[in-house]
mmCIF file of C-alpha atoms in Angstrom:
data_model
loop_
_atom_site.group_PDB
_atom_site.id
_atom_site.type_symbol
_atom_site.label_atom_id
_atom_site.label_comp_id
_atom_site.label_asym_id
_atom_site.label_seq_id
_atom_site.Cartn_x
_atom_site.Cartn_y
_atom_site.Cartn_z
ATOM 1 C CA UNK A 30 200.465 229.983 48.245
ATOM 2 C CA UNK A 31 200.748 228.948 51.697
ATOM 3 C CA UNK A 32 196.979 230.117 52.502
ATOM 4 C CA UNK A 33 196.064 227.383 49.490
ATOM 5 C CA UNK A 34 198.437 224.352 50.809
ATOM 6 C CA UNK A 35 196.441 225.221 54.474
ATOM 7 C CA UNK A 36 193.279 224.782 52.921
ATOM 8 C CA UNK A 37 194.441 221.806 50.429
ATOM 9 C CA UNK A 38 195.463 220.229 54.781
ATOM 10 C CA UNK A 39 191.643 221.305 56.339
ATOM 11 C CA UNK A 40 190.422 218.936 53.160
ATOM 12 C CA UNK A 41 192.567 216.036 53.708
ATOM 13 C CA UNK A 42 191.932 216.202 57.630
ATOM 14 C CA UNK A 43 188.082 216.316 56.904
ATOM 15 C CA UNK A 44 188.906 213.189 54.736
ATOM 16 C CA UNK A 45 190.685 211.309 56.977
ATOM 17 C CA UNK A 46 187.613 212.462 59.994
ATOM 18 C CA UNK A 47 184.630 211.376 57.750
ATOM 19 C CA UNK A 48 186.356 207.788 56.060
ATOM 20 C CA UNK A 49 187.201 207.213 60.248
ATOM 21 C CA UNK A 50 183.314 207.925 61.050
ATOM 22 C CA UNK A 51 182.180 205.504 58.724
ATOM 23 C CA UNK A 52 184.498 202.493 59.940
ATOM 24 C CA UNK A 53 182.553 203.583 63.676
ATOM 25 C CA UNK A 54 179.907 202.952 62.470
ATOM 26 C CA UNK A 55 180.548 199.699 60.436
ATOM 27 C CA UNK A 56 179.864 196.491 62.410
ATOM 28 C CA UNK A 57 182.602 193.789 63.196
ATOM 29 C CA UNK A 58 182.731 191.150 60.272
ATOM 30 C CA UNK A 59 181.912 187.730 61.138
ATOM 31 C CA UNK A 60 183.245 184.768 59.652
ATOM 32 C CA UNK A 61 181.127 181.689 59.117
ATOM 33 C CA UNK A 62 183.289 179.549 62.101
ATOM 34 C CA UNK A 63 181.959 182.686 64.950
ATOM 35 C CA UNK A 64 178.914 182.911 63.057
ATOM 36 C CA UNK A 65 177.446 179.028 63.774
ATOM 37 C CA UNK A 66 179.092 179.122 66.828
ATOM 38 C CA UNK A 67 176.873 181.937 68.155
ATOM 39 C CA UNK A 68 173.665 180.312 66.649
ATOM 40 C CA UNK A 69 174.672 177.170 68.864
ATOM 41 C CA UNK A 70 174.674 179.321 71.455
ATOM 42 C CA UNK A 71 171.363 179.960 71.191
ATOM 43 C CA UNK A 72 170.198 176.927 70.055
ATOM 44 C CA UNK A 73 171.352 175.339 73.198
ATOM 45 C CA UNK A 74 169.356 177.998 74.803
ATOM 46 C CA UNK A 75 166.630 177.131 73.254
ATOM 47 C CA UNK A 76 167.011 173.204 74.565
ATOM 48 C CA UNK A 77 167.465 174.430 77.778
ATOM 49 C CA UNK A 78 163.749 175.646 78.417
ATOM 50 C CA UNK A 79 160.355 174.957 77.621
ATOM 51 C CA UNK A 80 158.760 178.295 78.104
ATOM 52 C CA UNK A 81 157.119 179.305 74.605
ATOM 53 C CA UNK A 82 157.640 182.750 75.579
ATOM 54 C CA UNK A 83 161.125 182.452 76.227
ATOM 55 C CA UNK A 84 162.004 180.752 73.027
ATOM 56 C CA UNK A 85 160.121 183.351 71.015
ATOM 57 C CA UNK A 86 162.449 186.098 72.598
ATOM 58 C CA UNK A 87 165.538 184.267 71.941
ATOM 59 C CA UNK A 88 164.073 184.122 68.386
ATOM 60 C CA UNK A 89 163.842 187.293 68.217
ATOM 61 C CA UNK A 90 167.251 187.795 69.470
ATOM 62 C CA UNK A 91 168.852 185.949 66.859
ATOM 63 C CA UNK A 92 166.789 187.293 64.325
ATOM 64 C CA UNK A 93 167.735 191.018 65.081
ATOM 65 C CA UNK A 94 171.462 189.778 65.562
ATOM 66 C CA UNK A 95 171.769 187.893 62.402
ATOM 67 C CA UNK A 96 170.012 190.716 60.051
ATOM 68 C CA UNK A 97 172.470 193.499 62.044
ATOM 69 C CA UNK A 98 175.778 191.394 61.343
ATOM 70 C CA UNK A 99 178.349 192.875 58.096
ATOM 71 C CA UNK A 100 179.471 189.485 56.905
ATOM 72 C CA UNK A 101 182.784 188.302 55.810
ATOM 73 C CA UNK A 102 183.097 187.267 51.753
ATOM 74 C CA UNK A 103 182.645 183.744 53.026
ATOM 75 C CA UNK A 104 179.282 184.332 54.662
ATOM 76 C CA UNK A 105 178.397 187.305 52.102
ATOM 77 C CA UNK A 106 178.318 184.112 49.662
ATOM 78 C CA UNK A 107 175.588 182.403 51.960
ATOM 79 C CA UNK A 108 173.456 185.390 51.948
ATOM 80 C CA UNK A 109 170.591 183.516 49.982
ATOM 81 C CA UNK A 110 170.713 180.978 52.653
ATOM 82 C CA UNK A 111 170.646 183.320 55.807
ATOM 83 C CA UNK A 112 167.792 184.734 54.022
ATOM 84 C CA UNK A 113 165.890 181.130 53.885
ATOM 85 C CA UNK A 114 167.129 180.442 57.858
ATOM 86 C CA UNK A 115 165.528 183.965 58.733
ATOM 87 C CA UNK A 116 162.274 182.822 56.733
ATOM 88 C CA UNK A 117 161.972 179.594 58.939
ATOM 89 C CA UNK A 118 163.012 181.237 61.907
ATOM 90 C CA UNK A 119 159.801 183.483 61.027
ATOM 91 C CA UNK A 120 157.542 180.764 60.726
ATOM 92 C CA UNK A 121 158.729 178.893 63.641
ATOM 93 C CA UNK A 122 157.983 182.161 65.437
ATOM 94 C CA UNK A 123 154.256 182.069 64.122
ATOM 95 C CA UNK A 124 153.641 178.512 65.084
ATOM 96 C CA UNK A 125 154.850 178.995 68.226
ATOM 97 C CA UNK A 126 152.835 181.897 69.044
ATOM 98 C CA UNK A 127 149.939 179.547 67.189
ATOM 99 C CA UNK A 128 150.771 177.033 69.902
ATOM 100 C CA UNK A 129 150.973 179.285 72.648
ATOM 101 C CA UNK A 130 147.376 180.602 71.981
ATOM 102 C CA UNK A 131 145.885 177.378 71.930
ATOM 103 C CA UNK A 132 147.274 175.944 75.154
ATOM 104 C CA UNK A 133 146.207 178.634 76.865
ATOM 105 C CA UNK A 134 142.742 178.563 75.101
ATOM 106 C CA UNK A 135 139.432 176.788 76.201
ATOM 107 C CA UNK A 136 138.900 175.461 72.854
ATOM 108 C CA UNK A 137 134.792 175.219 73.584
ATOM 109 C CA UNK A 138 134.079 178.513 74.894
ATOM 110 C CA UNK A 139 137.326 180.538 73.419
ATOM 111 C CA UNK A 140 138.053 181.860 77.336
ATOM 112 C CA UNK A 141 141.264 181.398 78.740
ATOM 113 C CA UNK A 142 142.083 177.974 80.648
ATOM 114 C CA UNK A 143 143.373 177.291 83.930
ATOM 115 C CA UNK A 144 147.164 177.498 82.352
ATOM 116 C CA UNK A 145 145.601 180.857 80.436
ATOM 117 C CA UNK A 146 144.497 182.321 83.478
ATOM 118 C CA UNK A 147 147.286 181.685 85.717
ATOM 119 C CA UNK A 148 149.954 183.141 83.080
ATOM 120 C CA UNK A 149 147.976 186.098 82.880
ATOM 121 C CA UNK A 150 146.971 186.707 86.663
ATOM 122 C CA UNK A 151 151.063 187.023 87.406
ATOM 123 C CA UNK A 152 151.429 189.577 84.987
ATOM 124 C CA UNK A 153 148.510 191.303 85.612
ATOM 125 C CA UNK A 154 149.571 191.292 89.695
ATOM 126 C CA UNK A 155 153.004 192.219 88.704
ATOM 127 C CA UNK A 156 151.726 195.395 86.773
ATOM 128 C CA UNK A 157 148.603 195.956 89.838
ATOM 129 C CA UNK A 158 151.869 196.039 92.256
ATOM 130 C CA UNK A 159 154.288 197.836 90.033
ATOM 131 C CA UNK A 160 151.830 200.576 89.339
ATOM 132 C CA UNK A 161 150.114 200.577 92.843
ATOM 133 C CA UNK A 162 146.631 199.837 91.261
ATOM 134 C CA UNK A 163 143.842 197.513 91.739
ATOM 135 C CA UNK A 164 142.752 194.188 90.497
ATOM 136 C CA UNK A 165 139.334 192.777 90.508
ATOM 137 C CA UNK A 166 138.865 189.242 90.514
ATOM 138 C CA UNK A 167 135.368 187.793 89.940
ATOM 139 C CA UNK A 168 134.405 184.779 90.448
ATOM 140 C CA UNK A 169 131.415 183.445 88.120
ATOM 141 C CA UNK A 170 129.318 180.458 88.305
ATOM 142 C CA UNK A 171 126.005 180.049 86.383
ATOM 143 C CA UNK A 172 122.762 179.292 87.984
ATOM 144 C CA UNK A 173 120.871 176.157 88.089
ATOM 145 C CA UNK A 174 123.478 174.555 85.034
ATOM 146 C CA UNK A 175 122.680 171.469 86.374
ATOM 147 C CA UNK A 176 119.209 171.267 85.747
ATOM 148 C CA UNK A 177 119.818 172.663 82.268
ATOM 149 C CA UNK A 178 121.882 169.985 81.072
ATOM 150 C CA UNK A 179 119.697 167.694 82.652
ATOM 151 C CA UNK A 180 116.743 168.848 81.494
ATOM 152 C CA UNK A 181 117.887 170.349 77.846
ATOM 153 C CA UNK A 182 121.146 168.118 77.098
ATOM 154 C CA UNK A 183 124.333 169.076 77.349
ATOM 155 C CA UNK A 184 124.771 170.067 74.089
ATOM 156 C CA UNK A 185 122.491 172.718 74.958
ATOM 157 C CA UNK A 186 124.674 173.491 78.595
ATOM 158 C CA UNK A 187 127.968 174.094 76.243
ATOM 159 C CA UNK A 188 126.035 176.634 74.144
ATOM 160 C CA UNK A 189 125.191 178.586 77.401
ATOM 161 C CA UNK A 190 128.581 178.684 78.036
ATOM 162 C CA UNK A 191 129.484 179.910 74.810
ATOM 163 C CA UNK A 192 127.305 182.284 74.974
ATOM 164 C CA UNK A 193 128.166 183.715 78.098
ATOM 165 C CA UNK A 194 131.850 184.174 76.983
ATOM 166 C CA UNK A 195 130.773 185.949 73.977
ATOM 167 C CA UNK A 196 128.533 188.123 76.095
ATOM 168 C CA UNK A 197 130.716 188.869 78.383
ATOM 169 C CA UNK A 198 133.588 190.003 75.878
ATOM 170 C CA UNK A 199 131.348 191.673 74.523
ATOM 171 C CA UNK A 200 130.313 193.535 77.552
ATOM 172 C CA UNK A 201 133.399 193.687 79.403
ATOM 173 C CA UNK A 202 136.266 196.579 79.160
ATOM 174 C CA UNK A 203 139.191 195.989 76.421
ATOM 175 C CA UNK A 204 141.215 195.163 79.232
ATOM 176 C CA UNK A 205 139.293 192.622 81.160
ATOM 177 C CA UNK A 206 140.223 189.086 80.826
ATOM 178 C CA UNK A 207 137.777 186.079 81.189
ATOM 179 C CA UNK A 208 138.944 182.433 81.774
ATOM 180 C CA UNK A 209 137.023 179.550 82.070
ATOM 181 C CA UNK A 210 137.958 178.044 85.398
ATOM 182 C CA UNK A 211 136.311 174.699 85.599
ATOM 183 C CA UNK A 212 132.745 173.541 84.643
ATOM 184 C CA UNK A 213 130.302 176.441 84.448
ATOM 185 C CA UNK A 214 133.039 178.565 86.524
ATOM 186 C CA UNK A 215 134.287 181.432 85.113
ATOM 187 C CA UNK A 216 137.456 183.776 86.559
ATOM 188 C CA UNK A 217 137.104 188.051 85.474
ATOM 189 C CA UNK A 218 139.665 190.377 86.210
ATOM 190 C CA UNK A 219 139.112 193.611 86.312
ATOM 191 C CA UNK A 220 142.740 195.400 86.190
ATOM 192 C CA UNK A 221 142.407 199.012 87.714
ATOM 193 C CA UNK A 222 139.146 198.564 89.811
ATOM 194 C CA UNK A 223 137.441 199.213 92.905
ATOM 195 C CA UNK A 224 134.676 197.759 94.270
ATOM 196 C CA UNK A 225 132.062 200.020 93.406
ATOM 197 C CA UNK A 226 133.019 200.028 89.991
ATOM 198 C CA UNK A 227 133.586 196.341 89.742
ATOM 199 C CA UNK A 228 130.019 195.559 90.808
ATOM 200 C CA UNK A 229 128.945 198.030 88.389
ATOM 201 C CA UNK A 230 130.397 196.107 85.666
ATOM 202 C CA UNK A 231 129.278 192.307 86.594
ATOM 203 C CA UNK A 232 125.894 193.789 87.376
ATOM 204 C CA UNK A 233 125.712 194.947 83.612
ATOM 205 C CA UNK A 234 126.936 191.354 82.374
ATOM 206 C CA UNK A 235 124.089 189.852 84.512
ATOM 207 C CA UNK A 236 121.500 192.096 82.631
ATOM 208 C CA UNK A 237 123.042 191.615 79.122
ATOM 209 C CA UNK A 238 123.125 188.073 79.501
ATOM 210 C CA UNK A 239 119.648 187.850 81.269
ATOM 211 C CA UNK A 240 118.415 190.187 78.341
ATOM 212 C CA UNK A 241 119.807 188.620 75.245
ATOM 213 C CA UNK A 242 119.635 184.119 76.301
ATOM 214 C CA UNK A 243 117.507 182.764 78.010
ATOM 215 C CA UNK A 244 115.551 179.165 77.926
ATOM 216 C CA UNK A 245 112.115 177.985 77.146
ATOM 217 C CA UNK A 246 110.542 176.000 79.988
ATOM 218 C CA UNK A 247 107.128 174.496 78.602
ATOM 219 C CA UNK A 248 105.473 177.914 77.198
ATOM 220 C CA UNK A 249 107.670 179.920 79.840
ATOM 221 C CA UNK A 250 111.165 181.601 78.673
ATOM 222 C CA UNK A 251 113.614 181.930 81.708
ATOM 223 C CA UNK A 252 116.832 184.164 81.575
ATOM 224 C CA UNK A 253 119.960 182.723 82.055
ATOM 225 C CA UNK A 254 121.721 184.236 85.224
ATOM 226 C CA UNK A 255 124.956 183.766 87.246
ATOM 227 C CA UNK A 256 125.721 184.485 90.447
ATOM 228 C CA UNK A 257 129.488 186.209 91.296
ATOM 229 C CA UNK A 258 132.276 186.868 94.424
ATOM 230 C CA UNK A 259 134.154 189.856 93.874
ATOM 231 C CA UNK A 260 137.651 190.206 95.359
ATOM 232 C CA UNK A 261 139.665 193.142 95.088
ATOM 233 C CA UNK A 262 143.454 191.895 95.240
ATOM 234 C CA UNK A 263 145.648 193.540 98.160
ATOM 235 C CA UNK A 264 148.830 194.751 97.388
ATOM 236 C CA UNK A 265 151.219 190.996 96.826
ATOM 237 C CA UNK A 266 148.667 188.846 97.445
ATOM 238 C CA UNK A 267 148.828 185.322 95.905
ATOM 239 C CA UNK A 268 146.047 183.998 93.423
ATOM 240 C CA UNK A 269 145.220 181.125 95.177
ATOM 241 C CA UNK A 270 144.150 183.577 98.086
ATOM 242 C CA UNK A 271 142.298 186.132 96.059
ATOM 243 C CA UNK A 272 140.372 183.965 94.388
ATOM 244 C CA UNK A 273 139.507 181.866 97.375
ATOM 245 C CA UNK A 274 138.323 184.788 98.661
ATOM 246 C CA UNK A 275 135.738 185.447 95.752
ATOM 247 C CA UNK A 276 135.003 181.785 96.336
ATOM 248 C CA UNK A 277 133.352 182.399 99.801
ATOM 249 C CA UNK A 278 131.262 185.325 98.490
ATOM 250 C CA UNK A 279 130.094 183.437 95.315
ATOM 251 C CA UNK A 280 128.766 180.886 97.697
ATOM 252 C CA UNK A 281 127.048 183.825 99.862
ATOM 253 C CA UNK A 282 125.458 184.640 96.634
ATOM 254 C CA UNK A 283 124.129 181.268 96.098
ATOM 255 C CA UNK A 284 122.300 181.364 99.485
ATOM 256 C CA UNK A 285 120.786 184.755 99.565
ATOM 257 C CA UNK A 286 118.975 183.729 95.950
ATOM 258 C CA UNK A 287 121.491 183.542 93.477
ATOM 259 C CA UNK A 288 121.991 185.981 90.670
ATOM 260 C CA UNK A 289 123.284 188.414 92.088
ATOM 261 C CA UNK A 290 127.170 189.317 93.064
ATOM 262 C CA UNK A 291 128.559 189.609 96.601
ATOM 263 C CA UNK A 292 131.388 191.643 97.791
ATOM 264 C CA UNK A 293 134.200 189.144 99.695
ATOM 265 C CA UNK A 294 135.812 190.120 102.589
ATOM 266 C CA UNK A 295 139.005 191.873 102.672
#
């Protein structure tokens, strides 16, 4: 008898362990006064910057909060409209990330912009620095662009542009960026590169581009060719110097004959 009420108390205590295990786990309820109040809270987060990245987290944040909340019977009632807020928040998400891609875009070519670049040269020098690693950072500039939109149009001039973006994606590693920097300048980097290799790579571009455009001058065709700087970023350094840097050997390659790509001083 006793041996049977001892067992009959292991049950209970089990019970009492598991139905204490599940209200762990159970999430505070909300009611719908904290509930708004912690969306204005982010909302007023929101207001408070203009960073299309940072709203899109905060987004995020509230989306992961709101779908992770147990509500109270007063909220549970409103569940059809949380759903519909959680639907917009989605698509507010999207256009921003719509938005995002086409500020940063050049909308001729499809290269990065200026704004493009520059977003993407701090995290690329954050992760070269974090990771002690490289970053190459070519400078472009096509040959003689003047006398083809003076000569051919400038309609013609954008479509050598176009082209050599879609070459040079084409060409370059998944993880090589090109931006258009200004006119018939372009801006590669070349994350996780030394020298050697990075000539290797821009020397390839020149020959793919050489081999697949090219003009026709009376009865003569002429490849289209660019001449490059190549920079390799020291550890901290600031774009403006890099890239200045790749400026001065660009311009060494335009002296010595163009089309070709120069190595810039360290």
């Amino acid at each position: 008898m006793q041996e049977a009420i001892k067992q009959k108390q292991k049950r209970m205590l089990r019970l009492i362990k598991s139905t204490d295990a599940i209200k762990s786990e159970q999430k505070p309820m909300i009611d719908s006064e904290d509930y708004y109040k912690q969306v204005e809270r982010y909302a007023e987060q929101i207001r408070n910057t203009s960073n299309a990245d940072e709203i899109i987290r905060i987004l995020d944040v509230v989306l992961s909060e709101t779908r992770g909340l147990k509500f109270s019977d007063e909220v549970f009632a409103a569940q059809e409209q949380v759903k519909r807020a959680e639907q917009k928040i989605e698509s507010l998400k999207s256009e921003l990330e719509l938005l995002r891609g086409l500020v940063q875009t050049d909308q001729m070519t499809g290269a990065f912009n200026r704004r493009g670049l520059d977003d993407i040269f701090k995290r690329e020098a954050a992760r070269a620095d974090r990771n002690a690693q490289s970053l190459g950072v070519v400078l472009i500039d096509l040959d003689n662009f003047k006398q083809i939109n003076d000569n051919l149009g400038h309609q013609y001039g954008d479509s050598v542009l176009i082209n050599l973006v879609n070459v040079a994606k084409e060409t370059l590693r998944p993880s090589d960026i090109v931006a258009r920097f200004g006119g018939e300048e372009f801006v590669v980097l070349l994350p996780d590169v030394e020298m050697e290799d990075a000539l290797t790579i821009i020397s390839r571009l020149q020959k793919n581009l050489a081999k697949i455009f090219s003009i026709q001058v009376d009865t003569q065709s002429i490849p289209i060719t660019f001449s490059a700087g190549i920079a390799i970023r020291s550890f901290g350094e600031h774009q403006n110097s890099v890239i200045s840097r790749a400026d001065k050997a660009l311009y060494q390659a335009k002296r010595t004959g163009k089309n070709r790509a120069i190595p810039a001083l360290s």
